[in-house]
Amino acid sequence: MPGPCNLVVLLSGAGSNLQAMIDSFAHADTPVRIRAVIANRADAHGLERARAAGIETRVLEHAGYAGREAFDQALIALIDGFAPQLVALAGFMRILSPGFVRHYHGRLLNIHPSLLPRHKGLHTHQRALEAGDSEHGCSVHFVTEELDGGPLVVQAAVAVAPDDTPETLARRVHAQEHQIYPLAVRWFAEGRLCLSERGVTFDGQPLPASGHLIRP
């Protein structure tokens, strides 16, 4: 039987989605092995989470490079040293160059705190409230050259309460992120999820443009 799927996680901050993956893939029969965690900030708390779980860590700070493309080429070399089948962005606060995205086409996932295609970019919880949205949520998608625009895999929706603040809404959305991101990674590792010329397929069948939609 083939071994587990090697996963490299990129992050810049607290690493709560990394922790959800660590917890989800802790069992001996898991189809996923978190091979390494790479951060572009030496003070990223996610590195401590990884070390506590016995996962290799690396820091590659972008300040030492002449530009985005030079940094991304160094990052590719570092990632590929761990021979991953999948790379997951978990709060990696860098806009990736087209060359980086093409290099990992079909094996690069991201999680975004909105129901894409609504509210691409930053400050999504505040923007959802300002727009009067009745529901908000999070999305896992394959990464393409369009920022927050790649094909969707799975979304989780939460109802927006009349008294919600950006902080209360963020807490409920984060709880759903911690459910759907490990789920999407597991699907990929099990060979159920694929991005090809036909788009995203799940168990051999095309996924709708909205991906799987979960309403807890």
Short mmCIF file of C-alpha atoms in Angstrom, two decimals:
data_model
loop_
_atom_site.label_atom_id
_atom_site.label_comp_id
_atom_site.label_asym_id
_atom_site.label_seq_id
_atom_site.Cartn_x
_atom_site.Cartn_y
_atom_site.Cartn_z
CA MET A 1 0.00 0.00 0.00
CA PRO A 2 1.24 3.55 -0.65
CA GLY A 3 2.34 5.52 2.37
CA PRO A 4 0.60 8.58 3.79
CA CYS A 5 0.36 11.81 1.82
CA ASN A 6 3.22 14.16 2.69
CA LEU A 7 1.87 17.60 3.61
CA VAL A 8 3.81 20.84 4.03
CA VAL A 9 2.00 23.66 5.84
CA LEU A 10 2.89 27.34 5.31
CA LEU A 11 1.92 29.90 7.96
CA SER A 12 2.73 33.32 9.35
CA GLY A 13 0.91 33.47 12.67
CA ALA A 14 -0.92 31.61 15.41
CA GLY A 15 -1.40 28.36 13.53
CA SER A 16 -4.85 27.38 14.80
CA ASN A 17 -5.67 25.64 11.51
CA LEU A 18 -2.35 23.81 11.76
CA GLN A 19 -3.35 22.65 15.26
CA ALA A 20 -6.65 21.37 13.88
CA MET A 21 -4.69 19.32 11.33
CA ILE A 22 -2.27 18.04 13.97
CA ASP A 23 -5.20 16.88 16.09
CA SER A 24 -7.07 15.40 13.13
CA PHE A 25 -4.10 13.47 11.76
CA ALA A 26 -2.69 12.21 15.06
CA HIS A 27 -3.93 8.63 14.63
CA ALA A 28 -1.64 5.85 13.48
CA ASP A 29 -3.81 5.00 10.47
CA THR A 30 -4.04 8.58 9.19
CA PRO A 31 -3.65 9.10 5.43
CA VAL A 32 -1.75 12.36 6.05
CA ARG A 33 1.72 13.02 7.41
CA ILE A 34 2.56 16.66 8.18
CA ARG A 35 6.10 16.56 6.89
CA ALA A 36 7.08 20.13 7.76
CA VAL A 37 5.79 23.54 8.79
CA ILE A 38 7.39 26.60 7.17
CA ALA A 39 6.88 30.18 8.35
CA ASN A 40 8.03 33.52 6.99
CA ARG A 41 8.17 34.90 10.55
CA ALA A 42 10.43 33.49 13.24
CA ASP A 43 7.93 34.54 15.93
CA ALA A 44 4.96 32.69 14.38
CA HIS A 45 3.29 30.73 17.19
CA GLY A 46 2.42 28.00 14.70
CA LEU A 47 6.09 26.97 14.80
CA GLU A 48 5.76 26.19 18.51
CA ARG A 49 2.66 24.10 17.81
CA ALA A 50 4.60 22.13 15.21
CA ARG A 51 7.62 21.58 17.45
CA ALA A 52 5.39 20.39 20.27
CA ALA A 53 3.98 17.78 17.89
CA GLY A 54 7.43 16.67 16.72
CA ILE A 55 7.07 18.18 13.25
CA GLU A 56 10.08 19.67 11.46
CA THR A 57 10.02 23.45 11.15
CA ARG A 58 11.79 25.97 8.97
CA VAL A 59 11.80 29.78 8.84
CA LEU A 60 12.32 31.67 5.60
CA GLU A 61 12.03 35.41 6.12
CA HIS A 62 11.21 37.37 3.00
CA ALA A 63 13.16 40.47 4.09
CA GLY A 64 16.41 38.94 2.90
CA TYR A 65 15.31 38.62 -0.74
CA ALA A 66 15.34 41.12 -3.56
CA GLY A 67 11.69 40.61 -4.47
CA ARG A 68 8.67 38.34 -4.41
CA GLU A 69 9.89 36.06 -7.20
CA ALA A 70 13.30 35.53 -5.58
CA PHE A 71 11.69 34.69 -2.24
CA ASP A 72 9.22 32.32 -3.87
CA GLN A 73 11.97 30.46 -5.72
CA ALA A 74 13.80 29.94 -2.43
CA LEU A 75 10.54 28.85 -0.82
CA ILE A 76 9.91 26.32 -3.61
CA ALA A 77 13.37 24.83 -3.08
CA LEU A 78 12.74 24.57 0.66
CA ILE A 79 9.29 23.01 0.27
CA ASP A 80 10.38 20.53 -2.38
CA GLY A 81 13.12 19.28 -0.08
CA PHE A 82 10.32 17.64 1.91
CA ALA A 83 8.79 15.97 -1.19
CA PRO A 84 5.18 16.93 -0.46
CA GLN A 85 2.19 15.69 -2.42
CA LEU A 86 0.19 18.62 -1.01
CA VAL A 87 0.95 22.13 0.27
CA ALA A 88 -1.54 23.90 2.55
CA LEU A 89 -1.62 27.64 3.22
CA ALA A 90 -2.75 28.21 6.81
CA GLY A 91 -2.62 31.93 7.39
CA PHE A 92 0.43 32.49 5.19
CA MET A 93 0.39 36.25 4.77
CA ARG A 94 2.16 36.49 1.45
CA ILE A 95 0.79 37.05 -2.04
CA LEU A 96 2.34 34.23 -4.05
CA SER A 97 3.90 34.78 -7.45
CA PRO A 98 2.38 33.16 -10.56
CA GLY A 99 5.43 30.93 -10.90
CA PHE A 100 4.95 29.55 -7.38
CA VAL A 101 1.26 28.87 -7.97
CA ARG A 102 1.93 27.13 -11.30
CA HIS A 103 4.65 24.97 -9.72
CA TYR A 104 2.10 23.54 -7.24
CA HIS A 105 -0.93 23.53 -9.53
CA GLY A 106 -3.47 21.00 -8.34
CA ARG A 107 -1.72 20.40 -5.02
CA LEU A 108 -1.96 23.77 -3.28
CA LEU A 109 -4.90 24.47 -0.93
CA ASN A 110 -5.93 27.59 0.96
CA ILE A 111 -8.62 28.45 3.49
CA HIS A 112 -10.35 31.82 3.35
CA PRO A 113 -12.67 33.30 6.01
CA SER A 114 -15.67 34.03 3.80
CA LEU A 115 -18.14 32.25 1.56
CA LEU A 116 -16.24 32.83 -1.65
CA PRO A 117 -16.65 34.45 -4.10
CA ARG A 118 -18.01 36.97 -1.57
CA HIS A 119 -15.52 39.07 0.38
CA LYS A 120 -12.20 38.20 -1.18
CA GLY A 121 -9.23 39.76 0.58
CA LEU A 122 -9.02 41.04 4.16
CA HIS A 123 -11.41 42.09 6.95
CA THR A 124 -14.05 39.63 5.82
CA HIS A 125 -16.06 39.51 9.06
CA GLN A 126 -16.46 43.29 9.23
CA ARG A 127 -17.38 43.41 5.55
CA ALA A 128 -19.99 40.65 5.94
CA LEU A 129 -21.66 42.64 8.73
CA GLU A 130 -21.50 45.89 6.78
CA ALA A 131 -23.08 44.17 3.77
CA GLY A 132 -25.97 42.89 5.89
CA ASP A 133 -25.23 39.26 5.01
CA SER A 134 -27.57 36.72 6.60
CA GLU A 135 -24.85 34.09 6.57
CA HIS A 136 -21.08 34.08 6.53
CA GLY A 137 -18.49 31.34 6.69
CA CYS A 138 -15.27 29.95 5.29
CA SER A 139 -14.03 28.25 2.13
CA VAL A 140 -11.30 25.79 1.20
CA HIS A 141 -10.16 26.16 -2.39
CA PHE A 142 -7.39 25.19 -4.75
CA VAL A 143 -5.02 28.10 -5.28
CA THR A 144 -4.73 29.68 -8.72
CA GLU A 145 -3.16 32.90 -9.93
CA GLU A 146 -6.39 34.80 -9.13
CA LEU A 147 -6.29 35.93 -5.48
CA ASP A 148 -8.89 33.96 -3.48
CA GLY A 149 -10.35 32.89 -6.82
CA GLY A 150 -9.40 29.23 -7.24
CA PRO A 151 -11.92 26.39 -7.60
CA LEU A 152 -13.86 25.71 -4.41
CA VAL A 153 -13.66 22.41 -2.52
CA VAL A 154 -15.80 22.85 0.59
CA GLN A 155 -17.53 25.70 2.39
CA ALA A 156 -19.11 25.97 5.84
CA ALA A 157 -21.83 28.55 6.46
CA VAL A 158 -22.84 30.11 9.77
CA ALA A 159 -25.86 32.33 10.41
CA VAL A 160 -25.16 35.97 11.17
CA ALA A 161 -26.90 37.08 14.38
CA PRO A 162 -28.35 40.59 14.77
CA ASP A 163 -25.98 41.34 17.65
CA ASP A 164 -22.85 39.90 16.04
CA THR A 165 -19.59 41.82 16.09
CA PRO A 166 -16.61 41.03 13.88
CA GLU A 167 -15.08 39.25 16.88
CA THR A 168 -18.06 37.03 17.72
CA LEU A 169 -18.57 36.18 14.07
CA ALA A 170 -14.88 35.38 13.65
CA ARG A 171 -14.99 32.90 16.55
CA ARG A 172 -17.81 30.89 14.95
CA VAL A 173 -16.17 30.98 11.53
CA HIS A 174 -12.83 29.84 12.99
CA ALA A 175 -14.54 26.86 14.61
CA GLN A 176 -15.78 25.81 11.18
CA GLU A 177 -12.37 26.38 9.57
CA HIS A 178 -10.95 23.84 12.00
CA GLN A 179 -13.49 21.30 10.75
CA ILE A 180 -13.40 21.74 6.99
CA TYR A 181 -9.68 22.28 6.38
CA PRO A 182 -8.55 18.91 7.78
CA LEU A 183 -11.50 17.35 5.96
CA ALA A 184 -10.39 18.74 2.58
CA VAL A 185 -6.79 17.65 3.18
CA ARG A 186 -8.00 14.16 4.10
CA TRP A 187 -10.08 13.94 0.92
CA PHE A 188 -7.03 14.86 -1.14
CA ALA A 189 -4.82 12.34 0.68
CA GLU A 190 -7.36 9.59 0.14
CA GLY A 191 -7.44 10.30 -3.59
CA ARG A 192 -11.07 11.42 -3.50
CA LEU A 193 -10.35 15.08 -4.37
CA CYS A 194 -8.57 16.15 -7.54
CA LEU A 195 -8.08 19.23 -9.71
CA SER A 196 -7.66 18.41 -13.39
CA GLU A 197 -8.53 19.84 -16.80
CA ARG A 198 -12.16 18.97 -16.00
CA GLY A 199 -12.09 21.12 -12.87
CA VAL A 200 -12.48 19.82 -9.33
CA THR A 201 -13.69 16.26 -9.05
CA PHE A 202 -14.75 14.34 -5.95
CA ASP A 203 -14.98 10.56 -6.09
CA GLY A 204 -14.59 10.90 -9.85
CA GLN A 205 -17.54 13.24 -10.29
CA PRO A 206 -17.39 17.00 -11.00
CA LEU A 207 -18.01 19.21 -7.99
CA PRO A 208 -20.43 22.12 -8.37
CA ALA A 209 -18.87 25.56 -8.55
CA SER A 210 -19.73 26.17 -4.87
CA GLY A 211 -18.00 22.95 -3.77
CA HIS A 212 -19.45 20.99 -0.88
CA LEU A 213 -21.59 23.29 1.28
CA ILE A 214 -21.91 22.46 4.97
CA ARG A 215 -24.42 24.17 7.26
CA PRO A 216 -23.62 22.98 10.81
#
